[in-house]
mmCIF file of C-alpha atoms in Angstrom:
data_model
loop_
_atom_site.group_PDB
_atom_site.id
_atom_site.type_symbol
_atom_site.label_atom_id
_atom_site.label_comp_id
_atom_site.label_asym_id
_atom_site.label_seq_id
_atom_site.Cartn_x
_atom_site.Cartn_y
_atom_site.Cartn_z
ATOM 1 C CA UNK A 589 88.822 27.777 -5.554
ATOM 2 C CA UNK A 590 90.427 26.189 -8.680
ATOM 3 C CA UNK A 591 93.486 24.137 -7.675
ATOM 4 C CA UNK A 592 95.822 23.596 -10.556
ATOM 5 C CA UNK A 593 99.176 22.076 -9.760
ATOM 6 C CA UNK A 594 100.997 20.462 -12.667
ATOM 7 C CA UNK A 595 103.428 18.551 -10.387
ATOM 8 C CA UNK A 596 100.640 16.961 -8.383
ATOM 9 C CA UNK A 597 98.016 15.907 -10.869
ATOM 10 C CA UNK A 598 94.642 15.885 -9.293
ATOM 11 C CA UNK A 599 92.960 12.555 -10.195
ATOM 12 C CA UNK A 600 89.535 14.062 -9.780
ATOM 13 C CA UNK A 601 90.310 16.885 -12.151
ATOM 14 C CA UNK A 602 91.760 14.364 -14.606
ATOM 15 C CA UNK A 603 88.475 12.429 -14.514
ATOM 16 C CA UNK A 604 86.519 15.630 -15.065
ATOM 17 C CA UNK A 605 88.648 16.610 -18.039
ATOM 18 C CA UNK A 606 88.367 13.060 -19.513
ATOM 19 C CA UNK A 607 84.559 13.223 -19.115
ATOM 20 C CA UNK A 608 84.539 16.584 -20.841
ATOM 21 C CA UNK A 609 86.488 15.043 -23.790
ATOM 22 C CA UNK A 610 84.024 12.170 -23.962
ATOM 23 C CA UNK A 611 80.976 14.474 -24.021
ATOM 24 C CA UNK A 612 82.494 16.820 -26.580
ATOM 25 C CA UNK A 613 83.524 13.808 -28.796
ATOM 26 C CA UNK A 614 80.034 12.345 -28.558
ATOM 27 C CA UNK A 615 78.486 15.694 -29.520
ATOM 28 C CA UNK A 616 80.924 16.030 -32.461
ATOM 29 C CA UNK A 617 80.311 12.537 -33.744
ATOM 30 C CA UNK A 618 76.535 13.009 -33.480
ATOM 31 C CA UNK A 619 76.736 16.262 -35.498
ATOM 32 C CA UNK A 620 78.927 14.868 -38.276
ATOM 33 C CA UNK A 621 76.986 11.589 -38.438
ATOM 34 C CA UNK A 622 73.531 13.277 -38.879
ATOM 35 C CA UNK A 623 74.108 16.836 -40.352
ATOM 36 C CA UNK A 624 70.445 16.977 -41.546
ATOM 37 C CA UNK A 625 69.123 16.340 -38.045
ATOM 38 C CA UNK A 626 71.340 18.871 -36.346
ATOM 39 C CA UNK A 627 70.527 21.709 -38.720
ATOM 40 C CA UNK A 628 66.800 21.476 -38.164
ATOM 41 C CA UNK A 629 64.317 24.298 -38.945
ATOM 42 C CA UNK A 630 64.613 25.504 -35.325
ATOM 43 C CA UNK A 631 68.351 25.657 -35.702
ATOM 44 C CA UNK A 632 67.973 27.507 -39.014
ATOM 45 C CA UNK A 633 65.983 30.242 -37.251
ATOM 46 C CA UNK A 634 68.878 31.044 -34.944
ATOM 47 C CA UNK A 635 71.441 30.869 -37.707
ATOM 48 C CA UNK A 636 69.307 33.033 -39.965
ATOM 49 C CA UNK A 637 69.066 35.516 -37.143
ATOM 50 C CA UNK A 638 72.890 35.536 -36.586
ATOM 51 C CA UNK A 639 73.368 36.033 -40.303
ATOM 52 C CA UNK A 640 70.886 38.952 -40.269
ATOM 53 C CA UNK A 641 72.822 40.617 -37.447
ATOM 54 C CA UNK A 642 75.995 40.352 -39.648
ATOM 55 C CA UNK A 643 74.083 41.818 -42.655
ATOM 56 C CA UNK A 644 72.729 44.561 -40.426
ATOM 57 C CA UNK A 645 76.135 45.506 -39.082
ATOM 58 C CA UNK A 646 77.716 45.468 -42.545
ATOM 59 C CA UNK A 647 74.861 47.392 -44.003
ATOM 60 C CA UNK B 123 67.688 44.491 -33.647
ATOM 61 C CA UNK B 124 65.971 41.082 -33.065
ATOM 62 C CA UNK B 125 65.311 39.539 -36.417
ATOM 63 C CA UNK B 126 63.208 36.356 -36.744
ATOM 64 C CA UNK B 127 63.059 33.274 -38.856
ATOM 65 C CA UNK B 128 62.629 33.347 -42.658
ATOM 66 C CA UNK B 129 59.171 34.288 -43.853
ATOM 67 C CA UNK B 130 57.446 36.622 -46.300
ATOM 68 C CA UNK B 131 59.190 39.966 -46.484
ATOM 69 C CA UNK B 132 61.848 38.544 -44.251
ATOM 70 C CA UNK B 133 64.325 41.302 -45.196
ATOM 71 C CA UNK B 134 61.985 43.982 -43.959
ATOM 72 C CA UNK B 135 60.162 42.490 -41.033
ATOM 73 C CA UNK B 136 61.848 42.128 -37.704
ATOM 74 C CA UNK B 137 60.320 39.608 -35.310
ATOM 75 C CA UNK B 138 60.614 38.944 -31.648
ATOM 76 C CA UNK B 139 60.138 35.237 -31.682
ATOM 77 C CA UNK B 140 63.476 34.574 -30.138
ATOM 78 C CA UNK B 141 65.482 36.947 -27.917
ATOM 79 C CA UNK B 142 68.757 38.254 -29.275
ATOM 80 C CA UNK B 143 71.213 36.455 -26.960
ATOM 81 C CA UNK B 144 72.052 33.181 -28.646
ATOM 82 C CA UNK B 145 72.072 34.550 -32.202
ATOM 83 C CA UNK B 146 74.393 37.325 -31.034
ATOM 84 C CA UNK B 147 76.790 34.758 -29.487
ATOM 85 C CA UNK B 148 76.812 32.848 -32.755
ATOM 86 C CA UNK B 149 77.433 36.020 -34.651
ATOM 87 C CA UNK B 150 80.359 37.119 -32.385
ATOM 88 C CA UNK B 151 81.898 33.602 -32.555
ATOM 89 C CA UNK B 152 81.517 33.468 -36.278
ATOM 90 C CA UNK B 153 83.134 36.807 -36.649
ATOM 91 C CA UNK B 154 86.102 36.170 -34.331
ATOM 92 C CA UNK B 155 86.866 32.632 -35.625
ATOM 93 C CA UNK B 156 85.866 32.944 -39.253
ATOM 94 C CA UNK B 157 83.684 29.849 -38.961
ATOM 95 C CA UNK B 158 80.359 29.508 -40.721
ATOM 96 C CA UNK B 159 77.288 30.275 -38.571
ATOM 97 C CA UNK B 160 76.493 26.569 -38.255
ATOM 98 C CA UNK B 161 79.969 25.629 -36.918
ATOM 99 C CA UNK B 162 80.138 28.774 -34.784
ATOM 100 C CA UNK B 163 76.866 27.738 -33.071
ATOM 101 C CA UNK B 164 78.414 24.306 -32.312
ATOM 102 C CA UNK B 165 81.469 26.028 -30.940
ATOM 103 C CA UNK B 166 79.305 28.311 -28.676
ATOM 104 C CA UNK B 167 77.646 25.090 -27.313
ATOM 105 C CA UNK B 168 81.096 23.526 -26.594
ATOM 106 C CA UNK B 169 82.313 26.740 -24.896
ATOM 107 C CA UNK B 170 79.215 26.797 -22.599
ATOM 108 C CA UNK B 171 79.621 23.118 -21.920
ATOM 109 C CA UNK B 172 83.232 23.835 -20.802
ATOM 110 C CA UNK B 173 82.026 26.664 -18.669
ATOM 111 C CA UNK B 174 79.508 24.325 -16.974
ATOM 112 C CA UNK B 175 82.276 21.875 -16.234
ATOM 113 C CA UNK B 176 84.458 24.665 -14.817
ATOM 114 C CA UNK B 177 81.557 25.882 -12.682
ATOM 115 C CA UNK B 178 80.957 22.382 -11.366
ATOM 116 C CA UNK B 179 84.649 22.075 -10.480
ATOM 117 C CA UNK B 180 84.448 25.428 -8.666
ATOM 118 C CA UNK B 181 81.361 24.313 -6.751
ATOM 119 C CA UNK B 182 81.998 20.573 -6.131
ATOM 120 C CA UNK B 183 85.807 20.316 -6.273
ATOM 121 C CA UNK B 184 86.728 16.636 -6.106
ATOM 122 C CA UNK B 185 83.200 15.328 -6.686
ATOM 123 C CA UNK B 186 82.687 17.508 -9.785
ATOM 124 C CA UNK B 187 83.447 14.569 -12.197
ATOM 125 C CA UNK B 188 80.646 12.489 -10.682
ATOM 126 C CA UNK B 189 78.071 15.290 -10.772
ATOM 127 C CA UNK B 190 79.115 16.126 -14.291
ATOM 128 C CA UNK B 191 77.919 12.698 -15.386
ATOM 129 C CA UNK B 192 74.642 14.531 -15.738
ATOM 130 C CA UNK B 193 75.862 15.631 -19.140
ATOM 131 C CA UNK B 194 75.985 12.168 -20.556
ATOM 132 C CA UNK B 195 72.170 12.050 -20.564
ATOM 133 C CA UNK B 196 70.140 11.947 -23.797
ATOM 134 C CA UNK B 197 68.756 15.444 -23.210
ATOM 135 C CA UNK B 198 72.242 16.930 -22.749
ATOM 136 C CA UNK B 199 73.623 15.276 -25.905
ATOM 137 C CA UNK B 200 70.725 16.467 -27.941
ATOM 138 C CA UNK B 201 70.866 20.062 -26.689
ATOM 139 C CA UNK B 202 74.569 20.408 -27.242
ATOM 140 C CA UNK B 203 74.365 18.784 -30.666
ATOM 141 C CA UNK B 204 71.596 20.972 -31.984
ATOM 142 C CA UNK B 205 71.823 24.679 -32.611
ATOM 143 C CA UNK B 206 69.576 25.333 -29.626
ATOM 144 C CA UNK B 207 69.870 28.103 -27.063
ATOM 145 C CA UNK B 208 69.340 25.628 -24.215
ATOM 146 C CA UNK B 209 73.045 24.914 -23.961
ATOM 147 C CA UNK B 210 74.080 28.459 -22.817
ATOM 148 C CA UNK B 211 70.765 28.706 -20.982
ATOM 149 C CA UNK B 212 71.663 25.704 -18.887
ATOM 150 C CA UNK B 213 75.016 27.260 -17.905
ATOM 151 C CA UNK B 214 73.202 30.360 -16.576
ATOM 152 C CA UNK B 215 70.528 28.183 -14.801
ATOM 153 C CA UNK B 216 73.370 26.370 -12.953
ATOM 154 C CA UNK B 217 75.149 29.645 -12.341
ATOM 155 C CA UNK B 218 71.937 31.072 -10.835
ATOM 156 C CA UNK B 219 71.741 28.005 -8.469
ATOM 157 C CA UNK B 220 75.413 28.622 -7.556
ATOM 158 C CA UNK B 221 74.818 32.330 -6.880
ATOM 159 C CA UNK B 222 71.739 31.596 -4.727
ATOM 160 C CA UNK B 223 73.852 29.044 -2.806
ATOM 161 C CA UNK B 224 76.615 31.605 -2.329
ATOM 162 C CA UNK B 225 74.038 34.063 -1.005
ATOM 163 C CA UNK B 226 73.584 31.694 1.975
ATOM 164 C CA UNK B 227 77.383 31.308 2.295
ATOM 165 C CA UNK B 228 78.366 34.939 1.913
ATOM 166 C CA UNK B 229 75.247 37.017 2.760
ATOM 167 C CA UNK B 230 77.334 40.110 3.445
ATOM 168 C CA UNK B 231 78.833 40.351 -0.011
ATOM 169 C CA UNK B 232 77.425 43.594 -1.486
ATOM 170 C CA UNK B 233 78.001 42.511 -5.028
ATOM 171 C CA UNK B 234 75.688 39.452 -4.934
ATOM 172 C CA UNK B 235 72.785 41.376 -6.351
ATOM 173 C CA UNK B 236 74.899 42.504 -9.340
ATOM 174 C CA UNK B 237 75.771 38.912 -10.232
ATOM 175 C CA UNK B 238 72.195 37.764 -9.694
ATOM 176 C CA UNK B 239 70.849 40.577 -11.854
ATOM 177 C CA UNK B 240 73.349 39.863 -14.650
ATOM 178 C CA UNK B 241 72.455 36.138 -14.493
ATOM 179 C CA UNK B 242 68.692 36.899 -14.823
ATOM 180 C CA UNK B 243 69.359 39.195 -17.731
ATOM 181 C CA UNK B 244 71.478 36.527 -19.499
ATOM 182 C CA UNK B 245 68.715 33.907 -18.936
ATOM 183 C CA UNK B 246 66.120 36.256 -20.416
ATOM 184 C CA UNK B 247 68.329 37.189 -23.385
ATOM 185 C CA UNK B 248 68.895 33.542 -24.179
ATOM 186 C CA UNK B 249 65.267 32.306 -23.827
ATOM 187 C CA UNK B 250 61.990 34.061 -22.891
ATOM 188 C CA UNK B 251 61.434 31.153 -20.553
ATOM 189 C CA UNK B 252 64.167 32.756 -18.432
ATOM 190 C CA UNK B 253 61.523 35.125 -17.173
ATOM 191 C CA UNK B 254 60.292 32.335 -14.807
ATOM 192 C CA UNK B 255 63.458 32.873 -12.762
ATOM 193 C CA UNK B 256 62.307 36.457 -11.892
ATOM 194 C CA UNK B 257 59.511 34.722 -9.983
ATOM 195 C CA UNK B 258 62.013 32.495 -8.244
ATOM 196 C CA UNK B 259 64.017 35.537 -7.043
ATOM 197 C CA UNK B 260 60.756 37.246 -5.969
ATOM 198 C CA UNK B 261 59.862 34.097 -4.033
ATOM 199 C CA UNK B 262 63.302 34.040 -2.430
ATOM 200 C CA UNK B 263 62.926 37.692 -1.373
ATOM 201 C CA UNK B 264 59.629 36.789 0.327
ATOM 202 C CA UNK B 265 61.179 33.700 1.969
ATOM 203 C CA UNK B 266 64.081 35.848 3.323
ATOM 204 C CA UNK B 267 61.588 38.418 4.651
ATOM 205 C CA UNK B 268 59.686 35.619 6.414
ATOM 206 C CA UNK B 269 62.935 34.353 7.887
ATOM 207 C CA UNK B 270 63.826 37.997 8.880
ATOM 208 C CA UNK B 271 66.960 37.887 6.747
ATOM 209 C CA UNK B 272 66.878 41.549 5.668
ATOM 210 C CA UNK B 273 70.288 41.377 3.916
ATOM 211 C CA UNK B 274 68.847 38.676 1.655
ATOM 212 C CA UNK B 275 65.724 40.592 1.049
ATOM 213 C CA UNK B 276 67.773 43.647 -0.040
ATOM 214 C CA UNK B 277 69.973 41.606 -2.350
ATOM 215 C CA UNK B 278 67.111 39.761 -4.102
ATOM 216 C CA UNK B 279 64.923 42.828 -4.369
ATOM 217 C CA UNK B 280 67.757 44.904 -5.912
ATOM 218 C CA UNK B 281 68.531 42.196 -8.455
ATOM 219 C CA UNK B 282 64.829 41.777 -9.223
ATOM 220 C CA UNK B 283 64.093 45.528 -9.635
ATOM 221 C CA UNK B 284 67.017 46.262 -11.871
ATOM 222 C CA UNK B 285 66.513 43.058 -13.973
ATOM 223 C CA UNK B 286 62.807 43.877 -14.320
ATOM 224 C CA UNK B 287 63.471 47.445 -15.496
ATOM 225 C CA UNK B 288 66.064 46.312 -18.093
ATOM 226 C CA UNK B 289 63.898 43.411 -19.312
ATOM 227 C CA UNK B 290 60.881 45.666 -19.593
ATOM 228 C CA UNK B 291 62.833 48.113 -21.698
ATOM 229 C CA UNK B 292 63.914 45.275 -24.060
ATOM 230 C CA UNK B 293 60.244 44.069 -24.378
ATOM 231 C CA UNK B 294 58.953 47.578 -25.049
ATOM 232 C CA UNK B 295 61.634 47.994 -27.736
ATOM 233 C CA UNK B 296 60.669 44.555 -29.124
ATOM 234 C CA UNK B 297 57.030 45.694 -29.392
ATOM 235 C CA UNK B 298 57.968 48.987 -31.099
ATOM 236 C CA UNK B 299 60.203 47.239 -33.633
ATOM 237 C CA UNK B 300 58.196 44.104 -34.414
ATOM 238 C CA UNK B 301 54.626 44.780 -33.198
ATOM 239 C CA UNK B 302 54.689 41.856 -30.717
ATOM 240 C CA UNK B 303 56.249 41.607 -27.345
ATOM 241 C CA UNK B 304 57.222 37.920 -27.692
ATOM 242 C CA UNK B 305 56.596 37.418 -31.394
ATOM 243 C CA UNK B 306 53.240 35.710 -30.633
ATOM 244 C CA UNK B 307 52.021 36.284 -34.182
ATOM 245 C CA UNK B 308 54.326 33.553 -35.435
ATOM 246 C CA UNK B 309 53.472 30.721 -33.105
ATOM 247 C CA UNK B 310 54.046 27.331 -34.649
ATOM 248 C CA UNK B 311 50.882 25.267 -34.968
ATOM 249 C CA UNK B 312 52.585 22.196 -33.500
ATOM 250 C CA UNK B 313 52.805 24.001 -30.262
ATOM 251 C CA UNK B 314 49.089 24.552 -30.156
ATOM 252 C CA UNK B 315 48.101 20.877 -30.464
ATOM 253 C CA UNK B 316 47.204 18.518 -27.635
ATOM 254 C CA UNK B 317 50.110 17.837 -25.294
ATOM 255 C CA UNK B 318 50.753 14.589 -23.602
ATOM 256 C CA UNK B 319 51.929 15.788 -20.193
ATOM 257 C CA UNK B 320 52.668 12.304 -19.004
ATOM 258 C CA UNK B 321 54.894 11.484 -21.910
ATOM 259 C CA UNK B 322 56.682 14.848 -21.535
ATOM 260 C CA UNK B 323 57.422 14.187 -17.856
ATOM 261 C CA UNK B 324 58.557 10.651 -18.668
ATOM 262 C CA UNK B 325 60.946 11.923 -21.337
ATOM 263 C CA UNK B 326 62.210 14.609 -18.945
ATOM 264 C CA UNK B 327 63.199 12.054 -16.243
ATOM 265 C CA UNK B 328 64.461 9.443 -18.748
ATOM 266 C CA UNK B 329 68.202 9.766 -18.441
ATOM 267 C CA UNK B 330 69.650 7.650 -21.190
ATOM 268 C CA UNK B 331 67.009 7.684 -23.851
ATOM 269 C CA UNK B 332 63.931 9.513 -25.013
ATOM 270 C CA UNK B 333 60.823 7.387 -24.390
ATOM 271 C CA UNK B 334 58.972 7.970 -27.643
ATOM 272 C CA UNK B 335 61.668 6.296 -29.720
ATOM 273 C CA UNK B 336 61.502 2.722 -30.936
ATOM 274 C CA UNK B 337 60.754 0.197 -28.134
ATOM 275 C CA UNK B 338 63.534 -2.425 -28.545
ATOM 276 C CA UNK B 339 65.399 -4.617 -26.001
ATOM 277 C CA UNK B 340 67.841 -1.744 -25.298
ATOM 278 C CA UNK B 341 64.890 0.504 -24.401
ATOM 279 C CA UNK B 342 63.475 -2.059 -21.926
ATOM 280 C CA UNK B 343 66.894 -2.821 -20.520
ATOM 281 C CA UNK B 344 67.798 0.804 -19.913
ATOM 282 C CA UNK B 345 64.347 1.633 -18.473
ATOM 283 C CA UNK B 346 64.671 -1.301 -16.050
ATOM 284 C CA UNK B 347 68.154 -0.234 -15.097
ATOM 285 C CA UNK B 348 67.070 3.337 -14.342
ATOM 286 C CA UNK B 349 64.006 2.032 -12.497
ATOM 287 C CA UNK B 350 66.337 -0.029 -10.220
ATOM 288 C CA UNK B 351 68.504 3.048 -9.523
ATOM 289 C CA UNK B 352 65.416 5.155 -8.705
ATOM 290 C CA UNK B 353 64.168 2.518 -6.236
ATOM 291 C CA UNK B 354 67.696 2.377 -4.608
ATOM 292 C CA UNK B 355 67.694 6.174 -4.454
ATOM 293 C CA UNK B 356 64.355 6.226 -2.452
ATOM 294 C CA UNK B 357 65.726 3.382 -0.235
ATOM 295 C CA UNK B 358 68.769 5.617 0.500
ATOM 296 C CA UNK B 359 66.550 8.618 1.315
ATOM 297 C CA UNK B 360 64.422 6.385 3.602
ATOM 298 C CA UNK B 361 67.487 4.967 5.364
ATOM 299 C CA UNK B 362 69.408 8.264 5.826
ATOM 300 C CA UNK B 363 66.442 10.577 6.156
ATOM 301 C CA UNK B 364 66.872 14.322 6.163
ATOM 302 C CA UNK B 365 70.656 14.160 6.631
ATOM 303 C CA UNK B 366 71.095 12.753 3.102
ATOM 304 C CA UNK B 367 69.793 15.952 1.670
ATOM 305 C CA UNK B 368 72.389 18.703 1.854
ATOM 306 C CA UNK B 369 71.613 22.368 1.376
ATOM 307 C CA UNK B 370 73.088 22.093 -2.127
ATOM 308 C CA UNK B 371 70.948 19.147 -3.228
ATOM 309 C CA UNK B 372 67.785 20.708 -1.669
ATOM 310 C CA UNK B 373 68.362 23.916 -3.620
ATOM 311 C CA UNK B 374 68.911 22.150 -6.906
ATOM 312 C CA UNK B 375 65.783 19.910 -6.463
ATOM 313 C CA UNK B 376 63.634 22.864 -5.375
ATOM 314 C CA UNK B 377 64.729 24.846 -8.387
ATOM 315 C CA UNK B 378 63.998 21.847 -10.652
ATOM 316 C CA UNK B 379 60.524 21.453 -9.333
ATOM 317 C CA UNK B 380 59.892 25.123 -9.371
ATOM 318 C CA UNK B 381 60.778 25.193 -13.101
ATOM 319 C CA UNK B 382 58.605 22.143 -13.718
ATOM 320 C CA UNK B 383 55.577 23.766 -11.994
ATOM 321 C CA UNK B 384 55.950 27.183 -13.702
ATOM 322 C CA UNK B 385 56.490 25.814 -17.204
ATOM 323 C CA UNK B 386 53.571 23.359 -16.840
ATOM 324 C CA UNK B 387 51.321 26.167 -15.590
ATOM 325 C CA UNK B 388 52.442 28.376 -18.451
ATOM 326 C CA UNK B 389 51.712 25.577 -20.896
ATOM 327 C CA UNK B 390 48.244 25.243 -19.458
ATOM 328 C CA UNK B 391 47.550 29.038 -19.556
ATOM 329 C CA UNK B 392 49.282 30.072 -22.779
ATOM 330 C CA UNK B 393 49.590 26.944 -24.966
ATOM 331 C CA UNK B 394 51.910 28.854 -27.259
ATOM 332 C CA UNK B 395 55.049 27.215 -26.080
ATOM 333 C CA UNK B 396 56.610 23.988 -27.172
ATOM 334 C CA UNK B 397 56.398 21.332 -24.355
ATOM 335 C CA UNK B 398 58.926 18.579 -24.900
ATOM 336 C CA UNK B 399 62.149 17.253 -23.420
ATOM 337 C CA UNK B 400 63.898 20.389 -24.834
ATOM 338 C CA UNK B 401 61.733 22.808 -22.974
ATOM 339 C CA UNK B 402 61.999 20.533 -19.873
ATOM 340 C CA UNK B 403 65.845 20.383 -20.130
ATOM 341 C CA UNK B 404 66.445 22.864 -17.212
ATOM 342 C CA UNK B 405 64.202 20.684 -15.073
ATOM 343 C CA UNK B 406 65.926 17.471 -16.101
ATOM 344 C CA UNK B 407 69.465 18.794 -15.687
ATOM 345 C CA UNK B 408 68.672 20.385 -12.311
ATOM 346 C CA UNK B 409 66.971 17.178 -11.208
ATOM 347 C CA UNK B 410 69.958 14.986 -12.182
ATOM 348 C CA UNK B 411 72.332 17.412 -10.635
ATOM 349 C CA UNK B 412 70.303 17.441 -7.400
ATOM 350 C CA UNK B 413 70.057 13.618 -7.262
ATOM 351 C CA UNK B 414 73.805 13.197 -8.016
ATOM 352 C CA UNK B 415 74.631 15.737 -5.295
ATOM 353 C CA UNK B 416 72.746 13.474 -2.826
ATOM 354 C CA UNK B 417 74.822 10.384 -3.795
ATOM 355 C CA UNK B 418 78.163 12.010 -4.544
ATOM 356 C CA UNK B 419 79.469 11.768 -1.011
ATOM 357 C CA UNK B 420 83.242 11.005 -0.768
ATOM 358 C CA UNK B 421 83.085 8.725 2.189
ATOM 359 C CA UNK B 422 80.115 6.498 1.641
ATOM 360 C CA UNK B 423 77.969 6.485 4.724
ATOM 361 C CA UNK B 424 76.137 3.375 3.759
ATOM 362 C CA UNK B 425 76.493 0.352 1.528
ATOM 363 C CA UNK B 426 73.359 1.465 -0.419
ATOM 364 C CA UNK B 427 75.102 4.759 -1.208
ATOM 365 C CA UNK B 428 78.160 2.886 -2.539
ATOM 366 C CA UNK B 429 75.978 0.494 -4.625
ATOM 367 C CA UNK B 430 73.995 3.470 -5.966
ATOM 368 C CA UNK B 431 77.157 5.440 -6.896
ATOM 369 C CA UNK B 432 78.801 2.454 -8.613
ATOM 370 C CA UNK B 433 75.493 1.514 -10.301
ATOM 371 C CA UNK B 434 75.051 5.056 -11.643
ATOM 372 C CA UNK B 435 78.626 5.091 -13.077
ATOM 373 C CA UNK B 436 77.870 1.902 -15.059
ATOM 374 C CA UNK B 437 74.525 3.343 -16.105
ATOM 375 C CA UNK B 438 76.294 6.453 -17.371
ATOM 376 C CA UNK B 439 78.712 4.351 -19.488
ATOM 377 C CA UNK B 440 75.599 2.583 -20.983
ATOM 378 C CA UNK B 441 74.168 6.002 -21.731
ATOM 379 C CA UNK B 442 77.197 7.043 -23.566
ATOM 380 C CA UNK B 443 77.356 3.888 -25.631
ATOM 381 C CA UNK B 444 73.717 3.941 -26.667
ATOM 382 C CA UNK B 445 73.758 7.634 -27.490
ATOM 383 C CA UNK B 446 76.858 7.354 -29.736
ATOM 384 C CA UNK B 447 76.071 7.170 -33.550
ATOM 385 C CA UNK B 448 77.234 3.553 -33.447
ATOM 386 C CA UNK B 449 76.316 2.784 -37.161
ATOM 387 C CA UNK B 450 78.270 5.758 -38.374
ATOM 388 C CA UNK B 451 81.309 4.776 -36.199
ATOM 389 C CA UNK B 452 81.185 1.215 -37.514
ATOM 390 C CA UNK B 453 81.001 2.445 -41.120
ATOM 391 C CA UNK B 454 83.948 4.667 -40.605
ATOM 392 C CA UNK B 455 85.929 1.817 -38.999
ATOM 393 C CA UNK B 456 84.965 -0.546 -41.791
ATOM 394 C CA UNK B 457 86.248 2.009 -44.361
ATOM 395 C CA UNK B 458 89.530 2.346 -42.419
ATOM 396 C CA UNK B 459 90.025 -1.434 -42.239
ATOM 397 C CA UNK B 460 89.156 -2.373 -45.811
#
């Protein structure tokens, strides 16, 4: 079960949260540093499909 | 309706090349947050990365942070940076492993088959490759029958039957709408070329870096480091024998090699699938999770285990450093200073 107690910070949970921040920060930095790479044709296919769903719903 | 990538008459032709799941998630996120589709896709990836971390905390408690070091691998950074459906797919792969593990723990729970079935559906709706996990559940039903675990047989067969009916319905609908069950008419030619299986496997087990990139000193250094860790891991297995492999680690490693075997067989039979580190990501992530589960013990039973655990933490820090866009960070820092 999840154990969240603000008065007794769990060092292992803090490590996990810090790691999460590191991974998300790395992903964010990679995306903004190489926008061309991370909107590749494969990506475009998914985005195109998502936009088509929007068009379909609005239509 | 599943629409496909841009092409001639794209506004009229619906295609089944990709299942609807990931695009639908992007659409919903874009609608609710007002973000563009591109940034909504990145947010979807971060949401699923967060869900993976929460699931690991639920499953591993205090050792979750160590096992979560899996996500500082090159494959993980690439998958969560691109707009690729593998991110959410990986969450459901790990969730499926968790549910199968729980089936051993709580075999009497009558709802297990509902969770398993929902997970199978989610896997299929995110990637057609998710279909291979139907075989896994079928195999588990046969295994439970062999072990005379009739409750297990019932749970797995119920999940498998309902998931098969619903997935079959989706595929028939796909065929009626687009004329192709899996959109096979639009296979990319790159996927049909010769495949270097050895290189793909090497890239799949390479933690910190893809092995087709430039061969510089960092490449040789990181390869040597990983090689030392692999040797230490096998020494640990040799010393501790069967007791080093817990139920959890066996399940994760078995699932990893099951995926490797089925995807490699599919590639040999069908050809029409990409076969690279991206397709192999479920194998890589399950393999890394399985290995880290073996060495994550709280109280180290041996000195080798302690060395391996410490060594891996240092290796993970190296992985983060070399996978950061260092030139970009330096240029931003230079702009800030001058």
